[in-house]
Amino acid sequence: MEAPSLGHNISSPTSPCEDMIKNLSLEAIQLCDRDGNKSLDSGIAEMEELPVPRNIKISNITCDSFKISWDMDPKSRERITHYFIDLNKKENKNSNKFKHKDVPTKLVAKAVPLPMTVKGHWFLSPRTEYTVAVQTASKQRDGDYAVSEWSEIIEFCTADYSTVHLTQLLEKAEVIAGRMLKFSVFYRNQHKEYFDQAREAQSNRMLPSVKDNSGSHGSPISGKLEGIFFSCNTEFNTGKPPQDSPYGRYRFEVRAEALFNPKTNLYFGDFYCMYTAYHYVILVLAPQGSPGDQFCKQRLPALDIANNRFLTCTQGEDGQLAFHHAQDVILEVIYTDPVDLALGTVAEISGHQLMSLSTVNAKKDPSCKTCNISSGR
């Protein structure tokens, strides 16, 4: 169904209304409580004949939009001029925790053909549970509204970022990636017990585990993709990995070609910061045809391993592989297959364990203009 045009314009400090709301006309008016109590000065009158929306259906859910429809008596449609939609985050139904404080929780839409699309990053965030209820309303000549009772309460959860949203993040990350520096090894820091466990209980292998919830809230890999985190950033003055780490005093180093080569696919996973000047880019390395590769093909933008702004593998005329990483972002590389410790070495680092730099379950700064896009956080 083609979307009808907007009836009102609402200004935003970050983007125009048409980028956020389609099919939905918002009016900042004070509505009644969901229990049906109506105050004398609310501008709302009672009309028993207006039908209560029944059998509400939510469909076509994305990270910042959904379609809503319901059953309604055809005889009453001519009298209905507006729909009142009560949208709340499930974890706290009474709070207005939106990105902009001037956006109401109660949405007022002109009566358009159903299903109706509700879209807006002002009041919808990815991977978030919401409740929604609906009233039908009829605007009177004196400006008051006659309303039905509230419908039943429906729960739903918004979706992850799509590849379209991730591509927007990718383009933002490319802007600040900086020049490329040579590197030769991937490395992973952990505590001694981690490597002891790999040797004794995991056949001398590091095994993939589910990624934590660090980074963008809408990232499709958080809590879903299994992999092993590696780093590859080097110190500018030495060209070698730094001796400090937030993750443990023992480091596994492996030659870059063991994990990254023409038989490996590379994907962009996320771009975020943690209320600091440092920005992080998450990349995924997946052996071609592996389960991790199949997962990423459906969800993440693929990168050309020889030509991108973050991490490259190129082959010279002599057949030797050369590797480069972006200088101005911190790369977090997820390798999706088990890694045998026999491929590299484990040794204790000489530097400090800087716990404050850990990104484990780190929350992204939603106010950073450098690494946020208009659709959610």
mmCIF file of C-alpha atoms in Angstrom:
data_model
loop_
_atom_site.group_PDB
_atom_site.id
_atom_site.type_symbol
_atom_site.label_atom_id
_atom_site.label_comp_id
_atom_site.label_asym_id
_atom_site.label_seq_id
_atom_site.Cartn_x
_atom_site.Cartn_y
_atom_site.Cartn_z
ATOM 1 C CA MET A 1 0.000 0.000 0.000
ATOM 2 C CA GLU A 2 1.394 3.368 -0.999
ATOM 3 C CA ALA A 3 2.174 5.641 1.920
ATOM 4 C CA PRO A 4 -0.028 8.722 2.261
ATOM 5 C CA SER A 5 1.597 12.117 2.609
ATOM 6 C CA LEU A 6 2.286 13.771 5.948
ATOM 7 C CA GLY A 7 -0.201 16.152 7.413
ATOM 8 C CA HIS A 8 2.174 18.030 9.739
ATOM 9 C CA ASN A 9 5.826 18.986 9.874
ATOM 10 C CA ILE A 10 7.897 18.574 13.006
ATOM 11 C CA SER A 11 11.355 20.036 13.211
ATOM 12 C CA SER A 12 14.286 18.008 14.497
ATOM 13 C CA PRO A 13 17.734 19.186 15.585
ATOM 14 C CA THR A 14 19.335 16.337 13.649
ATOM 15 C CA SER A 15 17.193 15.483 10.634
ATOM 16 C CA PRO A 16 13.971 16.473 8.830
ATOM 17 C CA CYS A 17 10.705 14.865 9.799
ATOM 18 C CA GLU A 18 10.253 13.021 6.538
ATOM 19 C CA ASP A 19 13.350 10.949 7.264
ATOM 20 C CA MET A 20 11.820 9.644 10.452
ATOM 21 C CA ILE A 21 8.066 9.415 10.135
ATOM 22 C CA LYS A 22 6.099 8.007 7.200
ATOM 23 C CA ASN A 23 2.317 7.606 7.271
ATOM 24 C CA LEU A 24 2.338 9.068 10.792
ATOM 25 C CA SER A 25 1.233 12.603 11.670
ATOM 26 C CA LEU A 26 2.271 13.667 15.168
ATOM 27 C CA GLU A 27 0.535 16.303 17.270
ATOM 28 C CA ALA A 28 1.971 17.233 20.654
ATOM 29 C CA ILE A 29 -1.283 17.105 22.617
ATOM 30 C CA GLN A 30 -1.973 15.797 26.104
ATOM 31 C CA LEU A 31 -3.828 12.482 25.960
ATOM 32 C CA CYS A 32 -5.779 10.596 28.567
ATOM 33 C CA ASP A 33 -4.269 7.831 30.656
ATOM 34 C CA ARG A 34 -4.592 4.334 29.253
ATOM 35 C CA ASP A 35 -7.077 3.365 31.964
ATOM 36 C CA GLY A 36 -9.650 5.631 30.348
ATOM 37 C CA ASN A 37 -9.732 8.423 32.951
ATOM 38 C CA LYS A 38 -10.181 11.727 31.176
ATOM 39 C CA SER A 39 -9.422 15.068 32.838
ATOM 40 C CA LEU A 40 -11.651 18.103 32.282
ATOM 41 C CA ASP A 41 -8.897 20.086 30.568
ATOM 42 C CA SER A 42 -7.555 17.276 28.376
ATOM 43 C CA GLY A 43 -9.536 18.324 25.325
ATOM 44 C CA ILE A 44 -11.065 14.829 25.036
ATOM 45 C CA ALA A 45 -14.768 14.000 25.160
ATOM 46 C CA GLU A 46 -16.531 10.663 25.406
ATOM 47 C CA MET A 47 -18.405 8.950 22.569
ATOM 48 C CA GLU A 48 -19.430 5.393 23.304
ATOM 49 C CA GLU A 49 -20.184 4.563 19.684
ATOM 50 C CA LEU A 50 -16.553 4.749 18.536
ATOM 51 C CA PRO A 51 -15.192 1.218 18.062
ATOM 52 C CA VAL A 52 -12.336 -0.169 20.113
ATOM 53 C CA PRO A 53 -9.543 -1.542 17.867
ATOM 54 C CA ARG A 54 -9.558 -5.352 17.996
ATOM 55 C CA ASN A 55 -7.113 -8.064 16.963
ATOM 56 C CA ILE A 56 -4.117 -5.738 16.643
ATOM 57 C CA LYS A 57 -1.372 -7.028 14.354
ATOM 58 C CA ILE A 58 2.256 -5.817 14.167
ATOM 59 C CA SER A 59 4.216 -6.656 10.998
ATOM 60 C CA ASN A 60 7.148 -5.589 8.815
ATOM 61 C CA ILE A 61 9.255 -4.778 11.873
ATOM 62 C CA THR A 62 12.628 -3.094 11.262
ATOM 63 C CA CYS A 63 15.079 -1.424 13.631
ATOM 64 C CA ASP A 64 13.149 1.863 13.475
ATOM 65 C CA SER A 65 9.699 1.119 12.044
ATOM 66 C CA PHE A 66 6.733 -1.241 12.069
ATOM 67 C CA LYS A 67 3.336 -1.642 10.465
ATOM 68 C CA ILE A 68 0.215 -1.789 12.600
ATOM 69 C CA SER A 69 -3.330 -2.851 11.706
ATOM 70 C CA TRP A 70 -6.468 -3.966 13.492
ATOM 71 C CA ASP A 71 -10.059 -5.067 12.908
ATOM 72 C CA MET A 72 -12.688 -2.360 12.882
ATOM 73 C CA ASP A 73 -16.419 -2.098 12.197
ATOM 74 C CA PRO A 74 -16.775 -0.705 8.630
ATOM 75 C CA LYS A 75 -19.902 1.234 9.670
ATOM 76 C CA SER A 76 -17.863 3.379 12.070
ATOM 77 C CA ARG A 77 -14.958 4.263 9.795
ATOM 78 C CA GLU A 78 -16.542 7.421 8.405
ATOM 79 C CA ARG A 79 -16.686 9.013 11.861
ATOM 80 C CA ILE A 80 -13.070 8.210 12.765
ATOM 81 C CA THR A 81 -10.659 11.048 12.010
ATOM 82 C CA HIS A 82 -7.607 10.029 14.059
ATOM 83 C CA TYR A 83 -5.845 7.137 15.773
ATOM 84 C CA PHE A 84 -4.170 7.562 19.155
ATOM 85 C CA ILE A 85 -1.177 5.251 19.586
ATOM 86 C CA ASP A 86 0.380 4.695 23.008
ATOM 87 C CA LEU A 87 3.942 3.430 22.485
ATOM 88 C CA ASN A 88 6.230 2.611 25.417
ATOM 89 C CA LYS A 89 9.456 0.783 26.036
ATOM 90 C CA LYS A 90 8.557 -2.431 27.788
ATOM 91 C CA GLU A 91 11.118 -2.181 30.584
ATOM 92 C CA ASN A 92 9.646 1.079 31.876
ATOM 93 C CA LYS A 93 6.193 1.879 30.588
ATOM 94 C CA ASN A 94 5.848 5.167 32.489
ATOM 95 C CA SER A 95 9.034 6.913 31.377
ATOM 96 C CA ASN A 96 9.754 9.051 28.351
ATOM 97 C CA LYS A 97 13.292 7.898 27.644
ATOM 98 C CA PHE A 98 13.552 9.117 24.087
ATOM 99 C CA LYS A 99 16.466 10.680 22.247
ATOM 100 C CA HIS A 100 14.719 14.079 22.213
ATOM 101 C CA LYS A 101 12.771 15.148 25.279
ATOM 102 C CA ASP A 102 10.129 17.052 23.287
ATOM 103 C CA VAL A 103 8.724 13.916 21.639
ATOM 104 C CA PRO A 104 5.569 12.562 23.323
ATOM 105 C CA THR A 105 4.933 8.895 24.023
ATOM 106 C CA LYS A 106 1.390 9.310 22.713
ATOM 107 C CA LEU A 107 1.303 9.501 18.929
ATOM 108 C CA VAL A 108 -1.617 10.987 17.016
ATOM 109 C CA ALA A 109 -2.120 9.819 13.451
ATOM 110 C CA LYS A 110 -4.693 10.933 10.937
ATOM 111 C CA ALA A 111 -6.990 8.068 10.010
ATOM 112 C CA VAL A 112 -5.312 6.477 7.010
ATOM 113 C CA PRO A 113 -5.951 3.086 5.390
ATOM 114 C CA LEU A 114 -4.537 0.181 7.375
ATOM 115 C CA PRO A 115 -1.937 -1.198 7.796
ATOM 116 C CA MET A 116 -0.220 2.018 8.822
ATOM 117 C CA THR A 117 3.540 2.452 9.016
ATOM 118 C CA VAL A 118 5.005 3.946 12.183
ATOM 119 C CA LYS A 119 8.586 5.062 11.612
ATOM 120 C CA GLY A 120 10.953 7.230 13.591
ATOM 121 C CA HIS A 121 14.308 6.955 15.329
ATOM 122 C CA TRP A 122 13.093 9.593 17.799
ATOM 123 C CA PHE A 123 10.969 7.018 19.559
ATOM 124 C CA LEU A 124 12.120 3.635 18.203
ATOM 125 C CA SER A 125 15.474 2.006 18.917
ATOM 126 C CA PRO A 126 16.752 -1.285 17.478
ATOM 127 C CA ARG A 127 16.576 -4.518 19.471
ATOM 128 C CA THR A 128 14.171 -2.981 21.977
ATOM 129 C CA GLU A 129 10.932 -4.384 23.389
ATOM 130 C CA TYR A 130 7.877 -2.125 23.210
ATOM 131 C CA THR A 131 4.213 -2.185 24.165
ATOM 132 C CA VAL A 132 1.556 -0.547 22.025
ATOM 133 C CA ALA A 133 -2.152 0.194 22.460
ATOM 134 C CA VAL A 134 -4.559 2.082 20.195
ATOM 135 C CA GLN A 135 -7.667 4.268 20.461
ATOM 136 C CA THR A 136 -9.910 5.501 17.669
ATOM 137 C CA ALA A 137 -10.857 9.169 17.836
ATOM 138 C CA SER A 138 -13.155 11.678 16.193
ATOM 139 C CA LYS A 139 -12.215 15.344 16.156
ATOM 140 C CA GLN A 140 -15.170 17.574 17.046
ATOM 141 C CA ARG A 141 -16.040 21.019 15.711
ATOM 142 C CA ASP A 142 -14.845 22.667 18.920
ATOM 143 C CA GLY A 143 -11.442 20.961 18.629
ATOM 144 C CA ASP A 144 -12.106 18.326 21.296
ATOM 145 C CA TYR A 145 -11.710 14.633 20.576
ATOM 146 C CA ALA A 146 -14.230 11.891 21.173
ATOM 147 C CA VAL A 147 -12.353 8.650 21.795
ATOM 148 C CA SER A 148 -12.923 4.940 22.168
ATOM 149 C CA GLU A 149 -11.580 2.869 25.030
ATOM 150 C CA TRP A 150 -7.969 1.684 24.739
ATOM 151 C CA SER A 151 -7.361 -1.534 22.889
ATOM 152 C CA GLU A 152 -5.571 -4.518 24.333
ATOM 153 C CA ILE A 153 -1.825 -4.069 24.899
ATOM 154 C CA ILE A 154 0.425 -5.725 22.321
ATOM 155 C CA GLU A 155 4.143 -6.419 22.784
ATOM 156 C CA PHE A 156 6.797 -6.533 20.070
ATOM 157 C CA CYS A 157 10.548 -6.146 19.622
ATOM 158 C CA THR A 158 12.283 -4.049 16.996
ATOM 159 C CA ALA A 159 14.861 -5.644 14.703
ATOM 160 C CA ASP A 160 18.636 -5.406 14.290
ATOM 161 C CA TYR A 161 20.340 -3.030 11.904
ATOM 162 C CA SER A 162 19.899 -4.054 8.284
ATOM 163 C CA THR A 163 22.787 -4.030 5.804
ATOM 164 C CA VAL A 164 21.559 -0.586 4.732
ATOM 165 C CA HIS A 165 22.116 0.806 8.238
ATOM 166 C CA LEU A 166 25.452 -1.010 8.580
ATOM 167 C CA THR A 167 26.590 0.472 5.277
ATOM 168 C CA GLN A 168 25.844 3.925 6.715
ATOM 169 C CA LEU A 169 28.026 3.065 9.728
ATOM 170 C CA LEU A 170 30.708 1.734 7.384
ATOM 171 C CA GLU A 171 30.795 4.978 5.430
ATOM 172 C CA LYS A 172 31.133 6.984 8.652
ATOM 173 C CA ALA A 173 34.000 4.784 9.803
ATOM 174 C CA GLU A 174 35.806 5.197 6.490
ATOM 175 C CA VAL A 175 35.930 8.958 7.034
ATOM 176 C CA ILE A 176 38.155 8.680 10.117
ATOM 177 C CA ALA A 177 40.065 5.462 9.400
ATOM 178 C CA GLY A 178 43.290 7.260 8.497
ATOM 179 C CA ARG A 179 46.272 5.937 6.568
ATOM 180 C CA MET A 180 47.248 2.293 6.423
ATOM 181 C CA LEU A 181 50.140 0.812 8.402
ATOM 182 C CA LYS A 182 51.893 -2.504 7.844
ATOM 183 C CA PHE A 183 51.449 -5.360 10.290
ATOM 184 C CA SER A 184 52.440 -9.016 10.339
ATOM 185 C CA VAL A 185 50.652 -10.720 13.259
ATOM 186 C CA PHE A 186 47.254 -11.011 14.879
ATOM 187 C CA TYR A 187 47.328 -11.253 18.667
ATOM 188 C CA ARG A 188 44.951 -12.112 21.490
ATOM 189 C CA ASN A 189 45.524 -11.313 25.169
ATOM 190 C CA GLN A 190 44.002 -13.385 27.962
ATOM 191 C CA HIS A 191 44.789 -14.660 31.441
ATOM 192 C CA LYS A 192 47.035 -17.685 31.868
ATOM 193 C CA GLU A 193 44.068 -19.828 32.888
ATOM 194 C CA TYR A 194 42.423 -19.236 29.505
ATOM 195 C CA PHE A 195 45.340 -20.758 27.622
ATOM 196 C CA ASP A 196 45.683 -23.576 30.155
ATOM 197 C CA GLN A 197 42.036 -24.435 29.525
ATOM 198 C CA ALA A 198 42.605 -24.411 25.747
ATOM 199 C CA ARG A 199 45.512 -26.835 26.071
ATOM 200 C CA GLU A 200 44.004 -29.203 28.611
ATOM 201 C CA ALA A 201 40.291 -29.292 27.768
ATOM 202 C CA GLN A 202 39.951 -28.031 24.199
ATOM 203 C CA SER A 203 42.531 -30.118 22.292
ATOM 204 C CA ASN A 204 45.033 -27.243 22.273
ATOM 205 C CA ARG A 205 42.520 -24.969 20.525
ATOM 206 C CA MET A 206 40.897 -21.630 21.221
ATOM 207 C CA LEU A 207 37.189 -22.065 20.533
ATOM 208 C CA PRO A 208 34.686 -19.474 19.255
ATOM 209 C CA SER A 209 32.230 -18.012 21.766
ATOM 210 C CA VAL A 210 29.183 -15.806 21.361
ATOM 211 C CA LYS A 211 30.016 -12.121 20.976
ATOM 212 C CA ASP A 212 29.034 -9.919 23.908
ATOM 213 C CA ASN A 213 26.761 -6.872 23.701
ATOM 214 C CA SER A 214 29.469 -4.251 23.232
ATOM 215 C CA GLY A 215 29.115 -1.692 20.468
ATOM 216 C CA SER A 216 26.001 -0.488 18.672
ATOM 217 C CA HIS A 217 22.734 -1.580 20.238
ATOM 218 C CA GLY A 218 21.397 -2.617 16.823
ATOM 219 C CA SER A 219 24.398 -4.674 15.749
ATOM 220 C CA PRO A 220 23.227 -8.012 14.264
ATOM 221 C CA ILE A 221 26.333 -9.829 15.536
ATOM 222 C CA SER A 222 25.962 -9.005 19.248
ATOM 223 C CA GLY A 223 24.763 -12.015 21.183
ATOM 224 C CA LYS A 224 24.580 -14.088 17.992
ATOM 225 C CA LEU A 225 27.857 -14.454 16.088
ATOM 226 C CA GLU A 226 30.386 -16.938 17.468
ATOM 227 C CA GLY A 227 34.046 -16.081 17.093
ATOM 228 C CA ILE A 228 37.412 -15.323 18.682
ATOM 229 C CA PHE A 229 38.509 -11.711 19.173
ATOM 230 C CA PHE A 230 41.918 -10.692 17.842
ATOM 231 C CA SER A 231 43.760 -7.400 17.583
ATOM 232 C CA CYS A 232 46.208 -6.234 14.937
ATOM 233 C CA ASN A 233 46.896 -2.581 15.733
ATOM 234 C CA THR A 234 50.570 -1.676 16.027
ATOM 235 C CA GLU A 235 52.517 1.091 17.700
ATOM 236 C CA PHE A 236 53.409 3.858 15.284
ATOM 237 C CA ASN A 237 57.037 4.121 16.354
ATOM 238 C CA THR A 238 57.860 0.389 16.476
ATOM 239 C CA GLY A 239 55.477 -1.230 14.008
ATOM 240 C CA LYS A 240 54.863 -3.928 16.623
ATOM 241 C CA PRO A 241 51.893 -4.750 18.900
ATOM 242 C CA PRO A 242 51.716 -2.626 22.077
ATOM 243 C CA GLN A 243 52.974 -4.218 25.282
ATOM 244 C CA ASP A 244 49.952 -3.095 27.300
ATOM 245 C CA SER A 245 46.551 -4.812 27.198
ATOM 246 C CA PRO A 246 43.232 -4.634 29.096
ATOM 247 C CA TYR A 247 42.505 -8.345 28.666
ATOM 248 C CA GLY A 248 45.333 -10.235 30.350
ATOM 249 C CA ARG A 249 49.115 -10.543 30.667
ATOM 250 C CA TYR A 250 49.467 -13.513 28.317
ATOM 251 C CA ARG A 251 49.406 -13.054 24.561
ATOM 252 C CA PHE A 252 48.906 -15.456 21.674
ATOM 253 C CA GLU A 253 50.524 -14.242 18.459
ATOM 254 C CA VAL A 254 49.929 -15.810 15.061
ATOM 255 C CA ARG A 255 51.206 -14.897 11.614
ATOM 256 C CA ALA A 256 48.620 -12.810 9.784
ATOM 257 C CA GLU A 257 48.420 -15.161 6.790
ATOM 258 C CA ALA A 258 47.223 -18.017 9.030
ATOM 259 C CA LEU A 259 43.916 -16.200 9.595
ATOM 260 C CA PHE A 260 43.731 -13.706 6.729
ATOM 261 C CA ASN A 261 44.336 -14.859 3.163
ATOM 262 C CA PRO A 262 42.552 -15.116 -0.217
ATOM 263 C CA LYS A 263 40.474 -18.003 1.163
ATOM 264 C CA THR A 264 39.041 -15.765 3.889
ATOM 265 C CA ASN A 265 36.081 -13.418 3.556
ATOM 266 C CA LEU A 266 36.083 -10.058 5.361
ATOM 267 C CA TYR A 267 32.986 -8.280 6.695
ATOM 268 C CA PHE A 268 32.251 -4.958 8.386
ATOM 269 C CA GLY A 269 30.543 -5.537 11.740
ATOM 270 C CA ASP A 270 30.261 -2.293 13.721
ATOM 271 C CA PHE A 271 31.609 1.193 14.477
ATOM 272 C CA TYR A 272 31.380 2.705 17.956
ATOM 273 C CA CYS A 273 33.014 4.621 20.801
ATOM 274 C CA MET A 274 32.694 4.541 24.596
ATOM 275 C CA TYR A 275 32.416 8.213 25.598
ATOM 276 C CA THR A 276 36.087 8.717 24.676
ATOM 277 C CA ALA A 277 38.040 9.991 21.689
ATOM 278 C CA TYR A 278 38.889 6.424 20.665
ATOM 279 C CA HIS A 279 36.762 4.824 17.985
ATOM 280 C CA TYR A 280 36.489 1.095 17.380
ATOM 281 C CA VAL A 281 35.736 -0.816 14.185
ATOM 282 C CA ILE A 282 34.649 -4.450 14.429
ATOM 283 C CA LEU A 283 35.582 -6.638 11.464
ATOM 284 C CA VAL A 284 34.809 -10.302 10.904
ATOM 285 C CA LEU A 285 37.200 -12.765 9.260
ATOM 286 C CA ALA A 286 35.410 -15.931 8.131
ATOM 287 C CA PRO A 287 36.928 -18.846 6.191
ATOM 288 C CA GLN A 288 35.011 -19.170 2.940
ATOM 289 C CA GLY A 289 32.045 -21.510 3.240
ATOM 290 C CA SER A 290 32.259 -21.801 7.036
ATOM 291 C CA PRO A 291 29.175 -21.419 9.276
ATOM 292 C CA GLY A 292 30.459 -17.985 10.290
ATOM 293 C CA ASP A 293 30.766 -17.024 6.636
ATOM 294 C CA GLN A 294 27.166 -18.067 5.950
ATOM 295 C CA PHE A 295 25.974 -16.080 8.972
ATOM 296 C CA CYS A 296 27.770 -12.913 7.850
ATOM 297 C CA LYS A 297 26.732 -13.136 4.183
ATOM 298 C CA GLN A 298 23.115 -12.672 5.205
ATOM 299 C CA ARG A 299 23.689 -9.790 7.618
ATOM 300 C CA LEU A 300 26.915 -7.811 7.100
ATOM 301 C CA PRO A 301 28.461 -5.708 4.318
ATOM 302 C CA ALA A 302 31.309 -7.616 2.652
ATOM 303 C CA LEU A 303 34.678 -5.887 2.137
ATOM 304 C CA ASP A 304 37.233 -6.414 -0.608
ATOM 305 C CA ILE A 305 40.200 -7.934 1.230
ATOM 306 C CA ALA A 306 42.653 -6.113 -1.047
ATOM 307 C CA ASN A 307 40.906 -2.754 -1.218
ATOM 308 C CA ASN A 308 39.180 -1.283 1.827
ATOM 309 C CA ARG A 309 39.937 1.401 4.441
ATOM 310 C CA PHE A 310 40.414 -0.866 7.470
ATOM 311 C CA LEU A 311 42.255 -4.154 6.914
ATOM 312 C CA THR A 312 43.876 -5.399 3.714
ATOM 313 C CA CYS A 313 45.634 -8.470 2.385
ATOM 314 C CA THR A 314 47.417 -7.975 -0.928
ATOM 315 C CA GLN A 315 49.645 -10.271 -2.969
ATOM 316 C CA GLY A 316 52.873 -9.000 -4.509
ATOM 317 C CA GLU A 317 54.504 -10.081 -7.759
ATOM 318 C CA ASP A 318 56.627 -12.530 -5.791
ATOM 319 C CA GLY A 319 53.484 -14.176 -4.415
ATOM 320 C CA GLN A 320 54.080 -12.930 -0.877
ATOM 321 C CA LEU A 321 51.135 -11.550 1.086
ATOM 322 C CA ALA A 322 51.301 -8.078 2.648
ATOM 323 C CA PHE A 323 49.001 -6.818 5.393
ATOM 324 C CA HIS A 324 47.920 -3.310 6.426
ATOM 325 C CA HIS A 325 45.596 -1.901 9.092
ATOM 326 C CA ALA A 326 43.986 1.522 9.553
ATOM 327 C CA GLN A 327 45.957 3.813 11.839
ATOM 328 C CA ASP A 328 43.269 6.023 13.356
ATOM 329 C CA VAL A 329 40.729 3.449 14.576
ATOM 330 C CA ILE A 330 41.148 0.509 16.939
ATOM 331 C CA LEU A 331 40.310 -2.691 15.086
ATOM 332 C CA GLU A 332 38.575 -5.579 16.833
ATOM 333 C CA VAL A 333 38.801 -8.596 14.538
ATOM 334 C CA ILE A 334 36.537 -11.596 15.067
ATOM 335 C CA TYR A 335 37.741 -14.892 13.584
ATOM 336 C CA THR A 336 34.840 -17.322 13.294
ATOM 337 C CA ASP A 337 36.646 -20.714 13.397
ATOM 338 C CA PRO A 338 38.647 -22.483 16.139
ATOM 339 C CA VAL A 339 42.365 -21.602 16.223
ATOM 340 C CA ASP A 340 45.048 -24.139 17.133
ATOM 341 C CA LEU A 341 47.629 -22.792 19.569
ATOM 342 C CA ALA A 342 50.268 -24.653 17.546
ATOM 343 C CA LEU A 343 49.858 -22.022 14.814
ATOM 344 C CA GLY A 344 51.490 -19.369 17.016
ATOM 345 C CA THR A 345 53.136 -18.672 20.349
ATOM 346 C CA VAL A 346 51.957 -17.733 23.830
ATOM 347 C CA ALA A 347 54.123 -15.446 25.965
ATOM 348 C CA GLU A 348 53.784 -13.005 28.847
ATOM 349 C CA ILE A 349 53.780 -9.318 27.919
ATOM 350 C CA SER A 350 56.038 -6.823 29.665
ATOM 351 C CA GLY A 351 53.522 -3.972 29.887
ATOM 352 C CA HIS A 352 50.510 -3.223 32.079
ATOM 353 C CA GLN A 353 47.006 -4.618 32.138
ATOM 354 C CA LEU A 354 44.939 -1.515 31.420
ATOM 355 C CA MET A 355 41.483 -2.584 32.560
ATOM 356 C CA SER A 356 39.966 0.826 31.824
ATOM 357 C CA LEU A 357 40.403 0.201 28.086
ATOM 358 C CA SER A 358 38.393 -3.011 28.061
ATOM 359 C CA THR A 359 35.454 -3.079 25.647
ATOM 360 C CA VAL A 360 33.718 -6.100 27.200
ATOM 361 C CA ASN A 361 29.966 -5.316 27.071
ATOM 362 C CA ALA A 362 30.884 -1.656 26.514
ATOM 363 C CA LYS A 363 27.947 0.637 25.787
ATOM 364 C CA LYS A 364 28.127 2.906 22.777
ATOM 365 C CA ASP A 365 27.919 6.654 23.288
ATOM 366 C CA PRO A 366 24.526 7.518 21.708
ATOM 367 C CA SER A 367 25.397 11.222 21.478
ATOM 368 C CA CYS A 368 28.552 10.873 19.375
ATOM 369 C CA LYS A 369 27.992 12.405 15.939
ATOM 370 C CA THR A 370 30.995 10.602 14.500
ATOM 371 C CA CYS A 371 29.749 7.022 14.945
ATOM 372 C CA ASN A 372 25.946 7.256 15.148
ATOM 373 C CA ILE A 373 23.415 7.103 12.352
ATOM 374 C CA SER A 374 19.847 8.394 12.295
ATOM 375 C CA SER A 375 18.276 4.944 12.798
ATOM 376 C CA GLY A 376 18.680 4.041 16.447
ATOM 377 C CA ARG A 377 22.039 3.774 18.215
#
